[in-house]
mmCIF file of C-alpha atoms in Angstrom:
data_model
loop_
_atom_site.group_PDB
_atom_site.id
_atom_site.type_symbol
_atom_site.label_atom_id
_atom_site.label_comp_id
_atom_site.label_asym_id
_atom_site.label_seq_id
_atom_site.Cartn_x
_atom_site.Cartn_y
_atom_site.Cartn_z
ATOM 1 C CA MET A 18 -50.774 -145.747 173.046
ATOM 2 C CA ASN A 19 -51.107 -147.830 170.089
ATOM 3 C CA ILE A 20 -51.099 -146.307 166.721
ATOM 4 C CA GLY A 21 -52.593 -147.767 163.807
ATOM 5 C CA ILE A 22 -50.568 -147.417 160.432
ATOM 6 C CA ILE A 23 -52.828 -148.071 156.872
ATOM 7 C CA GLY A 24 -49.786 -148.952 154.729
ATOM 8 C CA ALA A 25 -46.522 -151.276 156.122
ATOM 9 C CA GLY A 26 -44.161 -149.903 153.778
ATOM 10 C CA GLN A 27 -40.551 -148.537 154.723
ATOM 11 C CA LEU A 28 -42.240 -145.209 155.988
ATOM 12 C CA GLY A 29 -44.412 -147.177 158.339
ATOM 13 C CA ARG A 30 -41.318 -148.906 159.259
ATOM 14 C CA MET A 31 -39.511 -145.566 160.296
ATOM 15 C CA LEU A 32 -42.672 -144.187 161.701
ATOM 16 C CA ALA A 33 -42.700 -147.246 163.829
ATOM 17 C CA LEU A 34 -39.003 -146.559 164.535
ATOM 18 C CA ALA A 35 -39.031 -143.303 165.706
ATOM 19 C CA GLY A 36 -42.317 -143.859 167.678
ATOM 20 C CA TYR A 37 -40.941 -146.840 169.889
ATOM 21 C CA PRO A 38 -38.474 -144.752 172.339
ATOM 22 C CA LEU A 39 -41.677 -142.950 172.516
ATOM 23 C CA GLY A 40 -43.222 -145.586 174.349
ATOM 24 C CA GLN A 41 -45.843 -146.270 171.595
ATOM 25 C CA ARG A 42 -46.813 -149.285 170.076
ATOM 26 C CA PHE A 43 -47.868 -150.244 166.044
ATOM 27 C CA VAL A 44 -50.215 -151.899 164.399
ATOM 28 C CA PHE A 45 -50.411 -152.129 160.452
ATOM 29 C CA VAL A 46 -52.889 -153.151 157.701
ATOM 30 C CA ASP A 47 -51.151 -154.428 154.547
ATOM 31 C CA LEU A 48 -51.664 -157.272 151.871
ATOM 32 C CA ASP A 49 -47.920 -158.066 152.273
ATOM 33 C CA PRO A 50 -46.895 -160.178 155.381
ATOM 34 C CA ASP A 51 -43.525 -159.778 154.487
ATOM 35 C CA ALA A 52 -43.908 -155.706 154.390
ATOM 36 C CA PRO A 53 -41.395 -153.647 155.976
ATOM 37 C CA GLY A 54 -43.406 -152.634 158.464
ATOM 38 C CA ALA A 55 -43.979 -156.758 159.885
ATOM 39 C CA GLN A 56 -40.193 -156.094 161.158
ATOM 40 C CA VAL A 57 -41.542 -153.533 163.763
ATOM 41 C CA GLY A 58 -45.059 -154.609 164.525
ATOM 42 C CA ARG A 59 -48.212 -156.535 163.977
ATOM 43 C CA ILE A 60 -49.936 -156.552 160.178
ATOM 44 C CA ILE A 61 -53.481 -157.089 159.847
ATOM 45 C CA PRO A 62 -53.772 -158.938 156.099
ATOM 46 C CA GLY A 63 -55.833 -156.547 153.821
ATOM 47 C CA HIS A 64 -56.484 -154.213 150.939
ATOM 48 C CA PHE A 65 -56.287 -150.276 152.266
ATOM 49 C CA ASP A 66 -59.936 -150.574 151.595
ATOM 50 C CA ASP A 67 -60.913 -153.727 153.391
ATOM 51 C CA PRO A 68 -64.009 -152.676 155.550
ATOM 52 C CA ALA A 69 -62.991 -155.856 157.747
ATOM 53 C CA ALA A 70 -59.189 -155.239 158.129
ATOM 54 C CA LEU A 71 -59.573 -151.238 158.655
ATOM 55 C CA GLY A 72 -62.242 -152.313 161.322
ATOM 56 C CA ALA A 73 -60.062 -154.488 163.020
ATOM 57 C CA LEU A 74 -57.396 -152.050 162.867
ATOM 58 C CA ALA A 75 -59.712 -149.530 164.796
ATOM 59 C CA GLU A 76 -60.711 -151.946 167.256
ATOM 60 C CA ALA A 77 -56.690 -152.468 167.991
ATOM 61 C CA VAL A 78 -55.490 -149.000 168.239
ATOM 62 C CA ASP A 79 -56.173 -145.866 169.915
ATOM 63 C CA ILE A 80 -55.114 -143.645 166.749
ATOM 64 C CA VAL A 81 -54.639 -144.510 162.871
ATOM 65 C CA THR A 82 -52.555 -142.418 160.339
ATOM 66 C CA PHE A 83 -50.917 -144.023 157.238
ATOM 67 C CA ASP A 84 -48.207 -144.488 155.251
ATOM 68 C CA VAL A 85 -49.666 -144.663 151.588
ATOM 69 C CA GLU A 86 -51.600 -141.892 149.845
ATOM 70 C CA ASN A 87 -53.774 -144.436 148.036
ATOM 71 C CA VAL A 88 -55.956 -145.321 151.201
ATOM 72 C CA PRO A 89 -59.557 -144.421 149.673
ATOM 73 C CA GLN A 90 -60.802 -141.434 150.849
ATOM 74 C CA ASP A 91 -64.187 -142.646 152.105
ATOM 75 C CA ALA A 92 -62.555 -145.789 153.872
ATOM 76 C CA ALA A 93 -60.222 -142.986 155.889
ATOM 77 C CA GLU A 94 -63.629 -141.232 156.655
ATOM 78 C CA ALA A 95 -65.106 -144.800 157.769
ATOM 79 C CA VAL A 96 -62.107 -145.278 160.290
ATOM 80 C CA ALA A 97 -61.973 -141.575 161.243
ATOM 81 C CA ALA A 98 -65.619 -142.068 162.419
ATOM 82 C CA ARG A 99 -64.665 -144.612 164.644
ATOM 83 C CA VAL A 100 -60.951 -143.483 165.943
ATOM 84 C CA PRO A 101 -59.150 -140.401 165.834
ATOM 85 C CA PHE A 102 -57.264 -140.317 162.153
ATOM 86 C CA PHE A 103 -54.416 -137.818 161.136
ATOM 87 C CA PRO A 104 -53.805 -136.292 158.387
ATOM 88 C CA PRO A 105 -57.458 -135.377 157.899
ATOM 89 C CA PRO A 106 -59.076 -137.877 155.103
ATOM 90 C CA ALA A 107 -59.851 -134.394 153.152
ATOM 91 C CA ALA A 108 -56.342 -133.565 152.943
ATOM 92 C CA LEU A 109 -55.547 -137.172 152.103
ATOM 93 C CA GLY A 110 -58.356 -136.859 148.933
ATOM 94 C CA ALA A 111 -56.801 -133.598 147.776
ATOM 95 C CA GLY A 112 -53.641 -135.141 147.075
ATOM 96 C CA GLN A 113 -55.136 -137.919 145.314
ATOM 97 C CA ASP A 114 -56.111 -135.995 142.427
ATOM 98 C CA ARG A 115 -53.967 -133.950 140.528
ATOM 99 C CA LEU A 116 -56.601 -131.606 138.947
ATOM 100 C CA THR A 117 -57.955 -131.270 142.629
ATOM 101 C CA GLU A 118 -54.485 -130.462 143.986
ATOM 102 C CA LYS A 119 -53.828 -127.601 141.387
ATOM 103 C CA ARG A 120 -57.490 -126.448 141.836
ATOM 104 C CA LEU A 121 -56.339 -126.128 145.635
ATOM 105 C CA PHE A 122 -53.257 -124.460 145.246
ATOM 106 C CA ALA A 123 -54.629 -121.856 143.200
ATOM 107 C CA GLU A 124 -57.158 -121.167 145.532
ATOM 108 C CA LEU A 125 -54.713 -120.444 148.138
ATOM 109 C CA GLY A 126 -52.489 -118.512 145.592
ATOM 110 C CA ILE A 127 -50.071 -121.071 145.452
ATOM 111 C CA PRO A 128 -48.318 -120.842 141.595
ATOM 112 C CA THR A 129 -48.293 -124.108 139.993
ATOM 113 C CA ALA A 130 -47.061 -124.754 136.024
ATOM 114 C CA PRO A 131 -49.773 -123.987 133.825
ATOM 115 C CA HIS A 132 -52.052 -126.729 133.518
ATOM 116 C CA ALA A 133 -55.535 -128.188 131.939
ATOM 117 C CA ALA A 134 -58.134 -131.114 132.648
ATOM 118 C CA VAL A 135 -58.210 -134.102 129.926
ATOM 119 C CA ASP A 136 -60.587 -136.362 129.628
ATOM 120 C CA SER A 137 -60.087 -137.569 125.856
ATOM 121 C CA GLN A 138 -57.946 -137.351 122.951
ATOM 122 C CA ALA A 139 -59.994 -134.565 121.496
ATOM 123 C CA GLY A 140 -59.730 -132.689 124.947
ATOM 124 C CA LEU A 141 -56.003 -133.485 124.880
ATOM 125 C CA GLU A 142 -55.315 -131.757 121.931
ATOM 126 C CA ALA A 143 -57.567 -129.056 123.181
ATOM 127 C CA ALA A 144 -55.345 -128.620 126.194
ATOM 128 C CA VAL A 145 -52.157 -128.432 124.200
ATOM 129 C CA ALA A 146 -53.755 -125.656 122.369
ATOM 130 C CA ALA A 147 -53.898 -123.736 125.927
ATOM 131 C CA VAL A 148 -50.965 -125.040 127.983
ATOM 132 C CA GLY A 149 -48.357 -125.269 124.901
ATOM 133 C CA LEU A 150 -45.596 -127.935 124.056
ATOM 134 C CA PRO A 151 -43.519 -129.393 125.487
ATOM 135 C CA ALA A 152 -46.000 -130.762 128.301
ATOM 136 C CA ILE A 153 -46.544 -133.486 130.654
ATOM 137 C CA LEU A 154 -49.447 -135.724 130.343
ATOM 138 C CA LYS A 155 -50.199 -137.438 133.804
ATOM 139 C CA THR A 156 -53.148 -139.412 134.941
ATOM 140 C CA ARG A 157 -55.054 -137.531 137.586
ATOM 141 C CA ARG A 158 -54.743 -140.377 140.200
ATOM 142 C CA LEU A 159 -52.564 -143.164 141.213
ATOM 143 C CA GLY A 160 -49.354 -142.195 139.673
ATOM 144 C CA TYR A 161 -46.086 -141.743 141.559
ATOM 145 C CA ASP A 162 -42.585 -142.117 141.084
ATOM 146 C CA GLY A 163 -42.774 -141.634 137.269
ATOM 147 C CA ARG A 164 -45.308 -143.761 136.579
ATOM 148 C CA GLY A 165 -48.651 -142.604 134.613
ATOM 149 C CA GLN A 166 -47.167 -140.017 132.582
ATOM 150 C CA LEU A 167 -45.804 -139.234 129.543
ATOM 151 C CA ARG A 168 -43.869 -136.010 127.949
ATOM 152 C CA LEU A 169 -45.071 -134.672 124.795
ATOM 153 C CA GLU A 170 -42.407 -132.546 122.718
ATOM 154 C CA THR A 171 -44.208 -132.388 119.570
ATOM 155 C CA THR A 172 -47.960 -132.654 118.016
ATOM 156 C CA ALA A 173 -46.703 -135.943 116.581
ATOM 157 C CA ASP A 174 -46.626 -137.244 120.105
ATOM 158 C CA LEU A 175 -50.626 -136.879 120.650
ATOM 159 C CA ASP A 176 -51.182 -139.780 118.618
ATOM 160 C CA GLY A 177 -52.692 -142.217 120.917
ATOM 161 C CA ALA A 178 -51.577 -140.471 124.293
ATOM 162 C CA PHE A 179 -54.499 -140.307 125.994
ATOM 163 C CA ALA A 180 -54.968 -144.213 125.212
ATOM 164 C CA ALA A 181 -51.459 -145.003 126.535
ATOM 165 C CA LEU A 182 -52.289 -144.021 129.698
ATOM 166 C CA GLY A 183 -55.202 -145.883 129.892
ATOM 167 C CA GLY A 184 -57.742 -143.520 128.829
ATOM 168 C CA VAL A 185 -58.339 -142.496 132.419
ATOM 169 C CA PRO A 186 -58.958 -138.827 133.555
ATOM 170 C CA ALA A 187 -55.426 -136.675 133.187
ATOM 171 C CA ILE A 188 -54.049 -133.588 133.335
ATOM 172 C CA LEU A 189 -52.055 -131.539 130.978
ATOM 173 C CA GLU A 190 -49.100 -129.789 132.566
ATOM 174 C CA GLY A 191 -46.645 -127.413 130.750
ATOM 175 C CA PHE A 192 -43.078 -128.438 131.041
ATOM 176 C CA VAL A 193 -41.137 -125.991 133.511
ATOM 177 C CA PRO A 194 -37.631 -125.388 132.572
ATOM 178 C CA PHE A 195 -36.984 -125.419 136.381
ATOM 179 C CA GLU A 196 -33.402 -124.328 137.687
ATOM 180 C CA ARG A 197 -34.085 -126.983 140.697
ATOM 181 C CA GLU A 198 -36.350 -129.027 142.375
ATOM 182 C CA LEU A 199 -36.889 -128.130 145.912
ATOM 183 C CA SER A 200 -38.860 -129.778 148.758
ATOM 184 C CA LEU A 201 -40.373 -128.281 152.188
ATOM 185 C CA VAL A 202 -41.465 -130.388 154.752
ATOM 186 C CA GLY A 203 -43.424 -129.354 157.503
ATOM 187 C CA VAL A 204 -45.513 -130.584 160.642
ATOM 188 C CA ARG A 205 -48.640 -129.376 162.425
ATOM 189 C CA SER A 206 -49.802 -130.335 166.090
ATOM 190 C CA ARG A 207 -53.273 -131.295 166.853
ATOM 191 C CA ASN A 208 -52.905 -128.241 169.260
ATOM 192 C CA GLY A 209 -51.908 -126.290 166.150
ATOM 193 C CA GLU A 210 -47.830 -125.805 167.050
ATOM 194 C CA THR A 211 -46.302 -125.701 163.359
ATOM 195 C CA ALA A 212 -42.657 -126.202 162.644
ATOM 196 C CA PHE A 213 -40.901 -126.691 159.316
ATOM 197 C CA TRP A 214 -37.513 -128.221 158.533
ATOM 198 C CA PRO A 215 -35.124 -126.484 156.281
ATOM 199 C CA LEU A 216 -35.731 -126.763 152.474
ATOM 200 C CA ALA A 217 -33.776 -129.195 150.673
ATOM 201 C CA GLU A 218 -32.728 -129.760 147.038
ATOM 202 C CA ASN A 219 -33.524 -132.991 144.696
ATOM 203 C CA SER A 220 -32.443 -134.452 141.876
ATOM 204 C CA HIS A 221 -34.802 -137.116 140.343
ATOM 205 C CA ALA A 222 -34.400 -139.514 137.389
ATOM 206 C CA HIS A 223 -37.202 -141.095 135.440
ATOM 207 C CA GLY A 224 -39.695 -139.554 138.025
ATOM 208 C CA ILE A 225 -37.887 -141.425 140.638
ATOM 209 C CA LEU A 226 -35.968 -139.382 143.723
ATOM 210 C CA ARG A 227 -32.556 -140.583 143.440
ATOM 211 C CA GLN A 228 -30.703 -137.612 145.752
ATOM 212 C CA THR A 229 -31.494 -135.162 148.400
ATOM 213 C CA ARG A 230 -29.438 -132.362 149.703
ATOM 214 C CA ALA A 231 -30.360 -130.230 152.654
ATOM 215 C CA PRO A 232 -30.352 -127.765 153.818
ATOM 216 C CA TRP A 233 -30.640 -125.198 151.081
ATOM 217 C CA ASP A 234 -30.041 -122.213 152.567
ATOM 218 C CA ASP A 235 -32.071 -119.002 151.140
ATOM 219 C CA ALA A 236 -34.134 -116.999 153.850
ATOM 220 C CA ALA A 237 -36.567 -115.485 151.077
ATOM 221 C CA LEU A 238 -37.416 -118.780 149.476
ATOM 222 C CA GLN A 239 -37.571 -120.751 152.614
ATOM 223 C CA ALA A 240 -40.092 -117.886 154.016
ATOM 224 C CA LEU A 241 -41.767 -117.944 150.715
ATOM 225 C CA ALA A 242 -42.145 -121.989 151.099
ATOM 226 C CA GLU A 243 -43.143 -121.777 154.769
ATOM 227 C CA ARG A 244 -46.226 -119.363 153.891
ATOM 228 C CA HIS A 245 -47.488 -121.908 150.487
ATOM 229 C CA LEU A 246 -47.087 -124.728 153.428
ATOM 230 C CA ARG A 247 -48.694 -123.039 156.362
ATOM 231 C CA ALA A 248 -51.678 -122.080 154.123
ATOM 232 C CA LEU A 249 -52.219 -125.750 153.044
ATOM 233 C CA LEU A 250 -51.803 -126.863 156.830
ATOM 234 C CA GLU A 251 -54.346 -124.246 157.877
ATOM 235 C CA ARG A 252 -56.532 -125.069 155.060
ATOM 236 C CA PHE A 253 -57.362 -128.470 156.441
ATOM 237 C CA ASP A 254 -56.689 -128.200 160.043
ATOM 238 C CA TYR A 255 -53.982 -130.314 159.388
ATOM 239 C CA VAL A 256 -52.418 -132.784 161.886
ATOM 240 C CA GLY A 257 -48.923 -134.598 160.847
ATOM 241 C CA VAL A 258 -46.486 -133.972 158.366
ATOM 242 C CA LEU A 259 -46.878 -132.407 154.872
ATOM 243 C CA THR A 260 -44.342 -132.135 151.917
ATOM 244 C CA VAL A 261 -44.900 -129.721 149.133
ATOM 245 C CA GLU A 262 -42.652 -130.134 146.383
ATOM 246 C CA PHE A 263 -41.578 -126.726 144.346
ATOM 247 C CA PHE A 264 -40.091 -125.983 141.252
ATOM 248 C CA LEU A 265 -37.720 -122.954 141.336
ATOM 249 C CA LEU A 266 -37.581 -120.931 138.516
ATOM 250 C CA ASP A 267 -36.569 -117.295 138.199
ATOM 251 C CA GLY A 268 -36.957 -116.491 141.654
ATOM 252 C CA VAL A 269 -40.658 -117.974 141.785
ATOM 253 C CA LEU A 270 -41.593 -121.448 143.573
ATOM 254 C CA LEU A 271 -44.119 -123.439 141.695
ATOM 255 C CA ALA A 272 -46.112 -125.872 143.625
ATOM 256 C CA ASN A 273 -45.691 -129.501 141.599
ATOM 257 C CA GLU A 274 -47.586 -131.628 143.919
ATOM 258 C CA MET A 275 -48.329 -132.214 147.789
ATOM 259 C CA ALA A 276 -47.621 -135.371 149.851
ATOM 260 C CA PRO A 277 -49.795 -135.499 152.840
ATOM 261 C CA ARG A 278 -47.505 -137.839 154.529
ATOM 262 C CA VAL A 279 -43.815 -138.308 155.753
ATOM 263 C CA HIS A 280 -41.794 -137.971 152.704
ATOM 264 C CA ASN A 281 -38.878 -139.677 150.915
ATOM 265 C CA SER A 282 -37.353 -136.086 150.582
ATOM 266 C CA GLY A 283 -37.452 -135.908 154.401
ATOM 267 C CA HIS A 284 -35.244 -139.236 155.356
ATOM 268 C CA TRP A 285 -31.957 -136.572 155.810
ATOM 269 C CA THR A 286 -33.801 -135.284 158.855
ATOM 270 C CA ILE A 287 -33.393 -138.892 160.659
ATOM 271 C CA GLU A 288 -29.743 -138.451 161.268
ATOM 272 C CA GLY A 289 -29.468 -134.701 159.881
ATOM 273 C CA ALA A 290 -31.851 -132.817 161.866
ATOM 274 C CA VAL A 291 -32.762 -132.420 165.810
ATOM 275 C CA THR A 292 -36.042 -134.025 165.534
ATOM 276 C CA SER A 293 -36.704 -136.183 162.322
ATOM 277 C CA GLN A 294 -39.742 -136.216 160.157
ATOM 278 C CA PHE A 295 -40.954 -139.485 161.371
ATOM 279 C CA GLU A 296 -40.705 -138.471 165.405
ATOM 280 C CA ASN A 297 -42.555 -135.179 164.624
ATOM 281 C CA HIS A 298 -45.367 -136.957 162.764
ATOM 282 C CA VAL A 299 -46.077 -139.456 165.751
ATOM 283 C CA ARG A 300 -45.499 -136.280 168.226
ATOM 284 C CA ALA A 301 -48.215 -134.346 166.273
ATOM 285 C CA ILE A 302 -50.807 -136.809 165.799
ATOM 286 C CA LEU A 303 -50.392 -137.480 169.753
ATOM 287 C CA GLY A 304 -50.616 -133.832 170.630
ATOM 288 C CA LEU A 305 -47.292 -133.859 172.088
ATOM 289 C CA PRO A 306 -45.069 -130.798 171.753
ATOM 290 C CA LEU A 307 -42.915 -130.930 168.419
ATOM 291 C CA GLY A 308 -39.324 -131.126 168.658
ATOM 292 C CA SER A 309 -36.531 -128.816 166.921
ATOM 293 C CA THR A 310 -36.136 -129.059 163.483
ATOM 294 C CA GLN A 311 -33.272 -127.442 163.031
ATOM 295 C CA ALA A 312 -30.143 -128.845 160.625
ATOM 296 C CA THR A 313 -27.264 -130.455 162.822
ATOM 297 C CA GLY A 314 -24.747 -130.372 159.994
ATOM 298 C CA HIS A 315 -24.804 -130.692 156.263
ATOM 299 C CA ALA A 316 -26.787 -133.660 155.122
ATOM 300 C CA ALA A 317 -27.740 -135.764 152.042
ATOM 301 C CA MET A 318 -29.269 -138.806 151.307
ATOM 302 C CA VAL A 319 -28.854 -141.092 148.365
ATOM 303 C CA ASN A 320 -32.051 -143.782 147.558
ATOM 304 C CA PHE A 321 -30.957 -147.397 146.697
ATOM 305 C CA ILE A 322 -32.801 -148.440 144.058
ATOM 306 C CA GLY A 323 -32.922 -151.721 142.035
ATOM 307 C CA ARG A 324 -30.254 -153.035 144.087
ATOM 308 C CA MET A 325 -28.378 -152.726 147.632
ATOM 309 C CA PRO A 326 -24.798 -151.774 147.727
ATOM 310 C CA PRO A 327 -22.345 -153.865 149.888
ATOM 311 C CA LEU A 328 -22.784 -152.702 153.729
ATOM 312 C CA ASP A 329 -18.928 -152.338 154.222
ATOM 313 C CA ASP A 330 -18.358 -150.194 151.107
ATOM 314 C CA VAL A 331 -21.017 -147.647 152.238
ATOM 315 C CA LEU A 332 -19.946 -147.384 156.048
ATOM 316 C CA ALA A 333 -16.475 -146.854 154.737
ATOM 317 C CA ILE A 334 -17.755 -143.255 154.167
ATOM 318 C CA GLU A 335 -17.238 -140.807 156.962
ATOM 319 C CA GLY A 336 -20.897 -139.732 158.186
ATOM 320 C CA ALA A 337 -22.591 -142.228 156.299
ATOM 321 C CA HIS A 338 -26.091 -143.867 157.869
ATOM 322 C CA TYR A 339 -27.287 -147.470 156.164
ATOM 323 C CA HIS A 340 -31.009 -148.133 156.232
ATOM 324 C CA ASP A 341 -32.195 -151.354 154.492
ATOM 325 C CA TYR A 342 -35.983 -151.613 154.045
ATOM 326 C CA GLY A 343 -35.831 -155.299 153.974
ATOM 327 C CA LYS A 344 -37.158 -155.416 150.510
ATOM 328 C CA THR A 345 -37.320 -158.150 147.690
ATOM 329 C CA ALA A 346 -34.845 -156.700 145.229
ATOM 330 C CA ARG A 347 -36.454 -155.673 141.829
ATOM 331 C CA PRO A 348 -35.790 -152.933 139.253
ATOM 332 C CA ASN A 349 -36.842 -149.411 140.209
ATOM 333 C CA ARG A 350 -37.849 -150.421 143.547
ATOM 334 C CA LYS A 351 -36.589 -148.139 146.593
ATOM 335 C CA LEU A 352 -34.809 -151.042 148.320
ATOM 336 C CA GLY A 353 -33.243 -148.490 150.745
ATOM 337 C CA HIS A 354 -31.503 -145.308 151.109
ATOM 338 C CA CYS A 355 -28.220 -144.040 152.702
ATOM 339 C CA THR A 356 -27.919 -140.433 154.534
ATOM 340 C CA VAL A 357 -24.394 -138.221 155.256
ATOM 341 C CA VAL A 358 -23.992 -135.824 157.843
ATOM 342 C CA CYS A 359 -20.635 -133.472 157.282
ATOM 343 C CA ALA A 360 -19.500 -130.072 159.243
ATOM 344 C CA THR A 361 -19.286 -128.684 155.973
ATOM 345 C CA ALA A 362 -21.244 -128.567 152.243
ATOM 346 C CA VAL A 363 -17.605 -129.464 150.609
ATOM 347 C CA GLU A 364 -17.623 -132.287 152.496
ATOM 348 C CA ARG A 365 -21.090 -133.427 152.210
ATOM 349 C CA ASP A 366 -20.742 -133.218 148.541
ATOM 350 C CA ALA A 367 -17.826 -135.094 148.639
ATOM 351 C CA ALA A 368 -19.431 -138.095 150.148
ATOM 352 C CA LEU A 369 -22.392 -137.707 148.336
ATOM 353 C CA ALA A 370 -19.953 -138.417 144.969
ATOM 354 C CA ARG A 371 -19.150 -141.513 146.684
ATOM 355 C CA LEU A 372 -22.221 -142.705 147.955
ATOM 356 C CA ALA A 373 -23.840 -142.237 144.522
ATOM 357 C CA ALA A 374 -20.982 -144.273 142.847
ATOM 358 C CA LEU A 375 -22.398 -147.427 144.797
ATOM 359 C CA ALA A 376 -25.677 -146.600 144.202
#
């Protein structure tokens, strides 16, 4: 079957790499002819909302998915009217607006940090009065990897803050003094079959994911996270992989955001689980039986940001798996990652420390 992917970044590339052993073929839409997806499939040049490019994609494939959240919902709906499109455009749209996302969480009984809409400087001051400080001011749309947000510590930080983010609709979120950040990756197939990987613990710096360790073994938290994620899957009659990032505070999981696609915090599953998030996403959108999500050991992932470490140094670490996306290096750009899978958590953490020193 021919599968179309809107976006030819590293996630699309890894989807194709997982799908080829299953006999699938891939076509991408992307503006960059040298995007990582070009290594594994044909790229139709165009913006994510280009009717001509998306129309050509729909003509060339049997089913369409995406690897990036910036596909406009109306463009996704136009494609979905012509060819099966998963995950559903409604879920894509809900994840594109932080305020809509928070309201969805509230509707489903999923706890979040306190928050308020901000549409002006005066609105920011009113939101601070309601939410308190410290807090994070974020654009409602298009921000990711730390972009489009400001931390506000004192009232002096409010001056010009709304304008500093471009004067666009925003949301103020109360700062959460979390104990750790956890994420849950789940998948739902076209036939309703659902599976979840173990919880993973994430470490961020400057808003960018740096490290992931899995599994995070806590049966009560795993069950709670699965309940929250299942509510989202059922709400949208979802098909494909869905990830929710949580803050853990006093035994409560506070949902930070959801990603209606394969996710960076699930990269450990390529070598660290029986079936990766990428393979199960392909299985799910095709209606194939899902593979086991059981962890095969103690895994860790390190993102390589801004530069790739020497291949021989990384592969000298026992259990290391090197992934180079083939991107041109520039500051704060995700260029690749490495995973390690070990028999024990102690061995895993020792290997992770060696990897982190190279990153």
